[in-house]
Short mmCIF file of C-alpha atoms and ligand atoms in Angstrom, two decimals:
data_model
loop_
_atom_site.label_atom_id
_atom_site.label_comp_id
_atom_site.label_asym_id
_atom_site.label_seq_id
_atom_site.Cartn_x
_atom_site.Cartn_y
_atom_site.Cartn_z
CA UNK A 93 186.61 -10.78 -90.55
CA UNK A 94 185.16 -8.38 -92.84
CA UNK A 95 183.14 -6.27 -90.32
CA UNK A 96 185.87 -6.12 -87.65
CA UNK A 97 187.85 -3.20 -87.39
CA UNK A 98 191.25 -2.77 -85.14
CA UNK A 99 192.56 0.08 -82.86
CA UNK A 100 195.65 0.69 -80.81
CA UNK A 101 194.82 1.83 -77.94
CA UNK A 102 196.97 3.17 -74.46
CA UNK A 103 197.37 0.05 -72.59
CA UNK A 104 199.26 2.38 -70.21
CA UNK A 105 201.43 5.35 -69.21
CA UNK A 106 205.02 5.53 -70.36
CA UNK A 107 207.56 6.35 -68.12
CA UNK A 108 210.82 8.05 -69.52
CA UNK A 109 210.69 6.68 -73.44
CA UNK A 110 207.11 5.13 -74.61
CA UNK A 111 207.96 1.18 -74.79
CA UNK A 112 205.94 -1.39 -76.88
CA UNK A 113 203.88 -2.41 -73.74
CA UNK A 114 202.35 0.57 -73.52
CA UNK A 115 200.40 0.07 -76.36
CA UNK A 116 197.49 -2.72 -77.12
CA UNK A 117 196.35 -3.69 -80.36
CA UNK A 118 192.59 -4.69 -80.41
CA UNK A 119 189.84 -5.92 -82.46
CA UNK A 120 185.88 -5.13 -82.31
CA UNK A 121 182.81 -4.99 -84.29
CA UNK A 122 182.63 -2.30 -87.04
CA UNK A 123 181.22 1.06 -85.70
CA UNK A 124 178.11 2.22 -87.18
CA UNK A 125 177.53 6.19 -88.16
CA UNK A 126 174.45 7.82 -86.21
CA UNK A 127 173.04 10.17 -88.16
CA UNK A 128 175.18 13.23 -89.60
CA UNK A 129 178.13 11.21 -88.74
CA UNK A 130 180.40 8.98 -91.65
CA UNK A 131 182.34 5.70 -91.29
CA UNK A 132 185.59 6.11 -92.29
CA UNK A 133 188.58 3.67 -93.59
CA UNK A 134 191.91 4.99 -92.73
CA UNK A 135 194.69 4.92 -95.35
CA UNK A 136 197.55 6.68 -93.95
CA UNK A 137 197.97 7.53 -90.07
CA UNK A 138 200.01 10.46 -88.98
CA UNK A 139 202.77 9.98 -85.93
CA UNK A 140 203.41 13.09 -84.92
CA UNK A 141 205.74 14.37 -81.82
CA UNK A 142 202.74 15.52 -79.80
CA UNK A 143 201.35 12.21 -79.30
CA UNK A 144 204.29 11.56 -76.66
CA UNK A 145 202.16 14.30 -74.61
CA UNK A 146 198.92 12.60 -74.82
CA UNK A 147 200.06 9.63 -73.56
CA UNK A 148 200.86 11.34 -70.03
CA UNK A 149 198.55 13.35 -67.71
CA UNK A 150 200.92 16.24 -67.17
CA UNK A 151 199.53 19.58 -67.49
CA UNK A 152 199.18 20.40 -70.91
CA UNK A 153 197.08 22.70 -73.62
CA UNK A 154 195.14 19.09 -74.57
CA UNK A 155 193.59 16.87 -73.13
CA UNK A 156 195.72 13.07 -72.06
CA UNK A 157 194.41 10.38 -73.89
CA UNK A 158 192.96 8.02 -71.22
CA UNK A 159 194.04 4.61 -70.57
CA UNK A 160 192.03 1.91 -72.90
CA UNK A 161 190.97 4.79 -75.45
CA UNK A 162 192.43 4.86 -78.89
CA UNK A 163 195.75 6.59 -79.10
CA UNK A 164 194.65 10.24 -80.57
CA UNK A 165 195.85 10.83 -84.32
CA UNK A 166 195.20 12.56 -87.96
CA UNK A 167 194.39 10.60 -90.82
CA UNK A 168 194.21 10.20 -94.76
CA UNK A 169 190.35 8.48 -95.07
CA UNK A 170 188.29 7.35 -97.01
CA UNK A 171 184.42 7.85 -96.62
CA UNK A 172 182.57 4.30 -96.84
CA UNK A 173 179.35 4.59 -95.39
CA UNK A 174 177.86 8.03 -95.01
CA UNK A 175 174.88 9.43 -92.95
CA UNK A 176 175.87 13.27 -93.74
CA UNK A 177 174.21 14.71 -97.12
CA UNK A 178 177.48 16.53 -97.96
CA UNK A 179 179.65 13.31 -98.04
CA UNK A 180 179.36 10.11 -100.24
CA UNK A 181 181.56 6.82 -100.17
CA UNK A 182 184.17 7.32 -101.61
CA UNK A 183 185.23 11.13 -100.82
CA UNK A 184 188.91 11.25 -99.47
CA UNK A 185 189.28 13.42 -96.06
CA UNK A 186 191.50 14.86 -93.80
CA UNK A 187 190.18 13.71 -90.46
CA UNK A 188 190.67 13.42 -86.81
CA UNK A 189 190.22 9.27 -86.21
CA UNK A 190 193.16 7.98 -84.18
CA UNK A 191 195.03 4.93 -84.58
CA UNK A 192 192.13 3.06 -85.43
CA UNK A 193 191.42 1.35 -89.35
CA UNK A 194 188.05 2.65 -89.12
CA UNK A 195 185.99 5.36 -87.32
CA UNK A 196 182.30 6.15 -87.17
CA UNK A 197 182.74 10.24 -86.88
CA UNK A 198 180.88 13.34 -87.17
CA UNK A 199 181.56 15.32 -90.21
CA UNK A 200 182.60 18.61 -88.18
CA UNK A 201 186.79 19.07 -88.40
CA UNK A 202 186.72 16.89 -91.65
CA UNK A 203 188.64 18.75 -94.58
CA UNK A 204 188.10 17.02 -97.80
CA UNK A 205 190.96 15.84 -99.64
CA UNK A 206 191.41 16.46 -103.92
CA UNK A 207 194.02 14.29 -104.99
CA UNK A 208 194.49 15.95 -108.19
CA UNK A 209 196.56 18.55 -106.20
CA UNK A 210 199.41 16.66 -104.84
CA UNK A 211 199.87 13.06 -103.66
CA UNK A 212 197.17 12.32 -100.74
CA UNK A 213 199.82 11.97 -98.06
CA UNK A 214 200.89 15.90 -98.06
CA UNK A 215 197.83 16.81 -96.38
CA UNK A 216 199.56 15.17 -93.05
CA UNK A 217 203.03 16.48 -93.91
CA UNK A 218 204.69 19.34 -95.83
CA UNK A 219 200.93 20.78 -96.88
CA UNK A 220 199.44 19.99 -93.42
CA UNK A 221 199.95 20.54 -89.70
CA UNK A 222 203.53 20.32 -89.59
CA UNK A 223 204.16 22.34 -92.89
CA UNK A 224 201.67 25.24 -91.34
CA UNK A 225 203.80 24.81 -88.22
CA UNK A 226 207.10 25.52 -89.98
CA UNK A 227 205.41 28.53 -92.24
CA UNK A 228 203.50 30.01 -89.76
CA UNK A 229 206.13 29.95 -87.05
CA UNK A 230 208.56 31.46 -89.15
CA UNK A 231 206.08 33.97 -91.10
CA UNK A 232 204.91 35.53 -87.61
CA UNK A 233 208.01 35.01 -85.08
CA UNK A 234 210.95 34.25 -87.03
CA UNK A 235 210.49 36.99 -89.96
CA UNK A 236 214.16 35.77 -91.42
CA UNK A 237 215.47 38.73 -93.96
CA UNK A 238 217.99 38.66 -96.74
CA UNK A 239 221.58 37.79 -95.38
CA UNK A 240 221.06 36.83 -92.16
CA UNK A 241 221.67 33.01 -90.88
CA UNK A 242 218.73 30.71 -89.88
CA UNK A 243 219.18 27.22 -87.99
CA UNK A 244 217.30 24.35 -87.50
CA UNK A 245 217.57 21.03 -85.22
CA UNK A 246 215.58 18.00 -86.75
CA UNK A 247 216.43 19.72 -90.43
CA UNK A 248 215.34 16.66 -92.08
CA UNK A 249 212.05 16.64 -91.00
CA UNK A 250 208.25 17.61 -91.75
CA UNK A 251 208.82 21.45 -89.76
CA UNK A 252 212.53 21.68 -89.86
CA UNK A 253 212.71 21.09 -93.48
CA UNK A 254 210.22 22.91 -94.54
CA UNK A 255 211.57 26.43 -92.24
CA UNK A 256 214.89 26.11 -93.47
CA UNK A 257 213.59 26.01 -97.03
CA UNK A 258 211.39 28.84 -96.15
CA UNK A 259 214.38 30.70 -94.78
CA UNK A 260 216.33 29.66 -98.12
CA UNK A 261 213.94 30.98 -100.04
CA UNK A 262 213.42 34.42 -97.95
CA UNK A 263 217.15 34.57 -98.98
CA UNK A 264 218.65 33.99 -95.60
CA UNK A 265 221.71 31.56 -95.14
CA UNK A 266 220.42 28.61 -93.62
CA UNK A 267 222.53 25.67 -91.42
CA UNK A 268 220.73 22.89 -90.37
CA UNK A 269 221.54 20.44 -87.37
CA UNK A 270 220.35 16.38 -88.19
CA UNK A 271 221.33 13.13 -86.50
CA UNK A 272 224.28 11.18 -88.93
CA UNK A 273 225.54 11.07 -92.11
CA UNK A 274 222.48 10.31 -94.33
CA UNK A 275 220.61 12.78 -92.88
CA UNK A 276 223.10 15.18 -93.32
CA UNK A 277 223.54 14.57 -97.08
CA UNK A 278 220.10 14.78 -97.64
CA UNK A 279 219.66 18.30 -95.90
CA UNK A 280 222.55 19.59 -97.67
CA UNK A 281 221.98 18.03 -101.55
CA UNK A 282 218.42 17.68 -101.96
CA UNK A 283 216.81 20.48 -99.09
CA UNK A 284 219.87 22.51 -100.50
CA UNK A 285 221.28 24.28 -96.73
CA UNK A 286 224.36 25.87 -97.07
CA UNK A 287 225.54 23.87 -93.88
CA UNK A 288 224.85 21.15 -91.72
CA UNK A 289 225.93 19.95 -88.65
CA UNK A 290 225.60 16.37 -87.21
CA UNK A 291 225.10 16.55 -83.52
CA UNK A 292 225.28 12.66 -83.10
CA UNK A 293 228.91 13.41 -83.54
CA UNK A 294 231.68 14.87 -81.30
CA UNK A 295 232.40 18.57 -80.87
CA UNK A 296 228.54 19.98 -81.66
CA UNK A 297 229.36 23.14 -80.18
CA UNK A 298 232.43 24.08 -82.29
CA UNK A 299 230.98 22.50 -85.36
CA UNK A 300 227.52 24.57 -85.01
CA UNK A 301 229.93 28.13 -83.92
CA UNK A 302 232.43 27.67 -87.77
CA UNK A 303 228.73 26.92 -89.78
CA UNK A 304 227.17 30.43 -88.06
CA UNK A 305 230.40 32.77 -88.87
CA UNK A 306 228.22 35.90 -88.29
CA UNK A 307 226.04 34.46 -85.40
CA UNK A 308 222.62 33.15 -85.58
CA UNK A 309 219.31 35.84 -86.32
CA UNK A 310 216.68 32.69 -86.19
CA UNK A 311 216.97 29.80 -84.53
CA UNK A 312 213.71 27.73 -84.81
CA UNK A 313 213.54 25.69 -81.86
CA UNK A 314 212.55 22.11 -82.38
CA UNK A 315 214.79 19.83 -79.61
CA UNK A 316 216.06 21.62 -76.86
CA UNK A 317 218.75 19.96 -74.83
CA UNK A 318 222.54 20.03 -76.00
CA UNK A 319 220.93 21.62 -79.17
CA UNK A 320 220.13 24.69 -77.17
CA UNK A 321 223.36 24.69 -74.91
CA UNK A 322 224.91 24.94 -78.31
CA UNK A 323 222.88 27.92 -80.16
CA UNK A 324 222.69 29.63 -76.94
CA UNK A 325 226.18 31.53 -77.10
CA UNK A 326 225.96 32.01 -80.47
CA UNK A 327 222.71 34.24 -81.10
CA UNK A 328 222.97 37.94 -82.05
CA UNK A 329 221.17 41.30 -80.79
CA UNK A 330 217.37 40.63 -81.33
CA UNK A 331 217.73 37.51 -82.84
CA UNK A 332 214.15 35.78 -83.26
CA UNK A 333 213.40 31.83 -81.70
CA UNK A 334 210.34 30.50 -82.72
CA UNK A 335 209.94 27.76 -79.63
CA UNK A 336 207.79 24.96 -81.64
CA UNK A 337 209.00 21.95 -80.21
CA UNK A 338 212.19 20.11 -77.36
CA UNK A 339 211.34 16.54 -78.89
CA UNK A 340 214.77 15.90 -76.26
CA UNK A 341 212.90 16.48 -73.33
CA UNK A 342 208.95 14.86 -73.99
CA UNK A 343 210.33 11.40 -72.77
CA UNK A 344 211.58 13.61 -69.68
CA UNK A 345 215.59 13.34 -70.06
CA UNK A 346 217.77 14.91 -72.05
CA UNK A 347 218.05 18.10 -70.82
CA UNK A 348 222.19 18.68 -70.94
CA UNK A 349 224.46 18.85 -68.41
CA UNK A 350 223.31 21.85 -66.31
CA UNK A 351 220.26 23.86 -65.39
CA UNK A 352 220.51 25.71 -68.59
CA UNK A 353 217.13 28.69 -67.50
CA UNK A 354 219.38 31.28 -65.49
CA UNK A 355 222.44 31.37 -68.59
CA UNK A 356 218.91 31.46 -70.82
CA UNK A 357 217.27 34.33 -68.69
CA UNK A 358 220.47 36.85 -68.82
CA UNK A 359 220.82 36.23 -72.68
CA UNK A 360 217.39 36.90 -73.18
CA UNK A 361 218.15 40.07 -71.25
CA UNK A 362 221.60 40.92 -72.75
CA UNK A 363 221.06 40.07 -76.46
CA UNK A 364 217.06 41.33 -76.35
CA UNK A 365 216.22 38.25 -77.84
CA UNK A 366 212.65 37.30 -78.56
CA UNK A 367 211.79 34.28 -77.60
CA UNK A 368 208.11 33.01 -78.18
CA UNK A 369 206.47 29.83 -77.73
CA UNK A 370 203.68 28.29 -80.23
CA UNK A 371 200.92 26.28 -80.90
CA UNK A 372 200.35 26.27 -84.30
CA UNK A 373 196.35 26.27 -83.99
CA UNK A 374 197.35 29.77 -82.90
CA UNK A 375 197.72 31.01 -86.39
CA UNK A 376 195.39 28.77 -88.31
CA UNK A 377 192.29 31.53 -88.73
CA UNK A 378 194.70 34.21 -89.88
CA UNK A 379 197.30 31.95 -91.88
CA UNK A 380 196.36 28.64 -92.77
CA UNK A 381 194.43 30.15 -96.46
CA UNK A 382 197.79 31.98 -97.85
CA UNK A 383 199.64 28.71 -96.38
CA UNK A 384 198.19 26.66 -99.11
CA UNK A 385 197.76 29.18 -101.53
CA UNK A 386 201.48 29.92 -101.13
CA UNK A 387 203.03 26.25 -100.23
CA UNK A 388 200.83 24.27 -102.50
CA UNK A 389 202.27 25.43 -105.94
CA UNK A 390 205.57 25.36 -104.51
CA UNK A 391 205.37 21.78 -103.65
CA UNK A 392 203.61 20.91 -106.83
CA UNK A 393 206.45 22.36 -108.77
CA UNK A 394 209.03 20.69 -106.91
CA UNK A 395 210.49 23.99 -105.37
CA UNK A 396 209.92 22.72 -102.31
CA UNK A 397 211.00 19.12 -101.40
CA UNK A 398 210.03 16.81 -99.14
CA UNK A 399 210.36 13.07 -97.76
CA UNK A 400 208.22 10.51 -96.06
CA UNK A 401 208.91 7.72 -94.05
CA UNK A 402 206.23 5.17 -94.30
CA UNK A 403 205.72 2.07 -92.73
CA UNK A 404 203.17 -0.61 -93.54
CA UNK A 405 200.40 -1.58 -90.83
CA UNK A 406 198.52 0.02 -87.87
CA UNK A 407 200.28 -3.27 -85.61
CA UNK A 408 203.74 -0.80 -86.68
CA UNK A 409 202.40 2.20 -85.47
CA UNK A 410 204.44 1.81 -81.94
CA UNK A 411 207.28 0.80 -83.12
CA UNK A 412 207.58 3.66 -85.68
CA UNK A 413 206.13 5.94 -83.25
CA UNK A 414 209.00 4.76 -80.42
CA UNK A 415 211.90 5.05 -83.05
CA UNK A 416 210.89 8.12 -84.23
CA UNK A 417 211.01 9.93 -80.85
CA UNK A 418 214.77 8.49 -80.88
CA UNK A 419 215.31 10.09 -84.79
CA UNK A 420 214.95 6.69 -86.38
CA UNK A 421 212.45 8.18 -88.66
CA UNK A 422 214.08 9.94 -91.85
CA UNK A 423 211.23 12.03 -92.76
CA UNK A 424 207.65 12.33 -91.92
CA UNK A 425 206.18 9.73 -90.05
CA UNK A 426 203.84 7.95 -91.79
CA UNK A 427 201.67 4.12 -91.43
CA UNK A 428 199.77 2.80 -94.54
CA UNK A 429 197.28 0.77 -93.77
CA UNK A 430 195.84 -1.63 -96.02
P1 NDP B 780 210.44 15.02 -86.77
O1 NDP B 780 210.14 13.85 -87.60
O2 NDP B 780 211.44 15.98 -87.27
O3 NDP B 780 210.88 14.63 -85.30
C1 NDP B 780 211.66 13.64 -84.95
C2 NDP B 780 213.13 14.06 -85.13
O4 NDP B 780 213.59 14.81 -84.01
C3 NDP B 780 213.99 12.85 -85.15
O5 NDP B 780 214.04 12.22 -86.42
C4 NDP B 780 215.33 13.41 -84.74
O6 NDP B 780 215.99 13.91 -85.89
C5 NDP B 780 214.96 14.60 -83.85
N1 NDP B 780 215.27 14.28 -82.47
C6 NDP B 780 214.62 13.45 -81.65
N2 NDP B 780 215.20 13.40 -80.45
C7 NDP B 780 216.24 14.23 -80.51
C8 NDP B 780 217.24 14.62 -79.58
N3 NDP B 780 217.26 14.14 -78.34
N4 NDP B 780 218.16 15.50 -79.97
C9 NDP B 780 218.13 15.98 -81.23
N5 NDP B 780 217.22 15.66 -82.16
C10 NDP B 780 216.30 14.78 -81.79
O7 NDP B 780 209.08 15.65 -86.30
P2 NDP B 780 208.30 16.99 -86.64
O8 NDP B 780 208.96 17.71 -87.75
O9 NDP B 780 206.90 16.59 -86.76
O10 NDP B 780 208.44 17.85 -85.30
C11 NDP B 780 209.57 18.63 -85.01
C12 NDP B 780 209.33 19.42 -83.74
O11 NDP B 780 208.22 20.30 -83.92
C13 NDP B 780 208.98 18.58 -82.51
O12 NDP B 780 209.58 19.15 -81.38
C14 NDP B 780 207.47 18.71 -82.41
O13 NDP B 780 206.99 18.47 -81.13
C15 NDP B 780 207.31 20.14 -82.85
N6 NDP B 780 205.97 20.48 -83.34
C16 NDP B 780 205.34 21.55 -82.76
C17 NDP B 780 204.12 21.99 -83.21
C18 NDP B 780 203.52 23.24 -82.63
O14 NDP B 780 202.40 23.59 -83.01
N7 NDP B 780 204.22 23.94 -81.74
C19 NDP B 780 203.40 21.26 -84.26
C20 NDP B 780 204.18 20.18 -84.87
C21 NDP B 780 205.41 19.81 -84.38
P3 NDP B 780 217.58 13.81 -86.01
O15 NDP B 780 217.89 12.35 -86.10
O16 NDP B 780 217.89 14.58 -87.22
O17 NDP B 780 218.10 14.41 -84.76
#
């Protein structure tokens, strides 16, 4: 058993919400590193939203994920066999190796992990992509200033957590929007919004308009949908939306009850609203250094809080990847494997 390693691979393409038959756990022989490349054992996997894209062939800025390869993913590793003078077994990295427990990979796009800094799992959370998501989409498009009121769907979390705190801190007033009463608590008593709205219950609309008394400046945009429908009326002159994410639309439903892009179009117009889409590899050369330099201490110090959902197991990864498309996840999106 020892020198087998298992993958999950894409058994085949979803249609509407990913189901458990789209994925296929397998076994095989333990890769071996050519030369410059390491062999890597995984310790925590990422699940992250934008898998849901690589799993279909619709036009997008990456490439699908092709039927029978490993589903694509970041990774907490550890190095255990290296063929790269720079690394040495036992060097923690940041690296690129899919759902798989082990990878035989070239040492280009590894970042090297020190886990004297903060716990190892950060570097796929609040100190990694989705925390340089949240800072860089708010530092460059969103821009909130003293006094004026920030929102954010999916509040609870890796990006909407970490803007609203970012707005918090920037000394805006900040209402988040999260799916039930736990959720809810949590954004309000530990991520410390001054509001939050629960748009798994009735009246979203009306709830959302009494939490933004003086409009909405920022609205990060992470779901889309009946989110949007309800933000929509309520944003002021030049208010800024960071578009980063409609998690309510990747399994292709959701959208609301009408085509919301002509009511969208005239705001846009009539409110000069900027509206800007993102990529967060966008920003990375220009932001990603005073990221860490200014998140890092900030989460070390406990001035910025976070949470983690972690599962145990790559043969979990579906499931927690399925449930967290439909908000089961409470937190970041995490599989130990052993
Ligand atoms: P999250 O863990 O926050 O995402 C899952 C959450 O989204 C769920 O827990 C749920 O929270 C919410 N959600 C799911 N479906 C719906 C729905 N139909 N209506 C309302 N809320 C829903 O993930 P991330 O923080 O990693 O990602 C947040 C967003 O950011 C996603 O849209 C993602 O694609 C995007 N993103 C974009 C990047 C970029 O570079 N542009 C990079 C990284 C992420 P709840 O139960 O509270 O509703």
């Amino acid at each position: 058993m020892a020198d087998l390693y298992q993958q999950i691979v894409l058994a085949s393409r979803p249609t509407g919400a990913p189901v458990a038959e789209n994925f296929r756990l397998e076994s095989g022989q333990m890769p071996v590193p050519a030369d410059g490349e390491v062999l890597v054992r995984a310790r925590y996997l990422s699940l992250d939203p934008y898998m849901r894209g690589r799993m279909s062939t619709s036009k997008s800025y990456a490439r699908p994920v092709e039927i029978g390869e490993p589903m694509e993913g970041e990774t907490v590793a550890e190095v255990v066999e290296s063929r790269h003078p720079d690394y040495r077994p036992g060097n923690l990295v940041q690296a690129r190796s899919g759902w798989r427990t082990h990878a035989a990979i070239s040492v280009e796009g590894l970042r090297r992990i020190d886990p004297a800094l903060a716990p190892i799992t950060t570097v796929l959370g609040v100190l990694g992509m989705p925390g340089f998501t949240a800072y860089s989409g708010m530092k460059v498009i969103g821009q909130p200033k003293p006094g004026e009121t920030v929102v954010v769907a999916a509040a609870s979390g890796p990006v909407g957590s970490l803007v609203g705190q970012l707005a918090r801190l920037a000394g805006a007033r900040v209402v988040g929007i999260a799916g039930g009463a736990e959720k809810c608590a949590y954004v309000r008593d530990v991520l410390a919004f001054d509001a939050v709205v629960d748009h798994r219950s009735e009246g979203l609309a009306e709830k959302l308009a009494k939490a933004c008394p003086n409009g909405i400046d920022v609205y990060f945009e992470n779901v889309g949908g009946p989110i949007w429908q309800a933000v929509l009326p309520l944003l002021n002159r030049f208010a800024r939306v960071p578009v980063c994410g409609v998690i309510a639309h990747y399994n292709g439903a959701g959208g609301g009850e009408r085509d919301q892009l002509p009511i969208t179009m005239l705001e846009i117009v009539r409110r000069s609203l900027l509206v800007r889409g993102f990529i967060n590899v966008e920003f990375v050369e220009e932001h990603y250094d005073a990221f860490l330099r200014e998140i890092g201490p900030r989460v070390r110090s406990g001035d910025i809080s976070y949470r983690e959902d972690i599962v145990d197991g790559l043969e979990k990864a579906p499931e927690a990847f399925i449930g967290m498309l439909a908000g089961r996840n409470f937190g970041k999106a995490l599989v130990r494997l052993s």
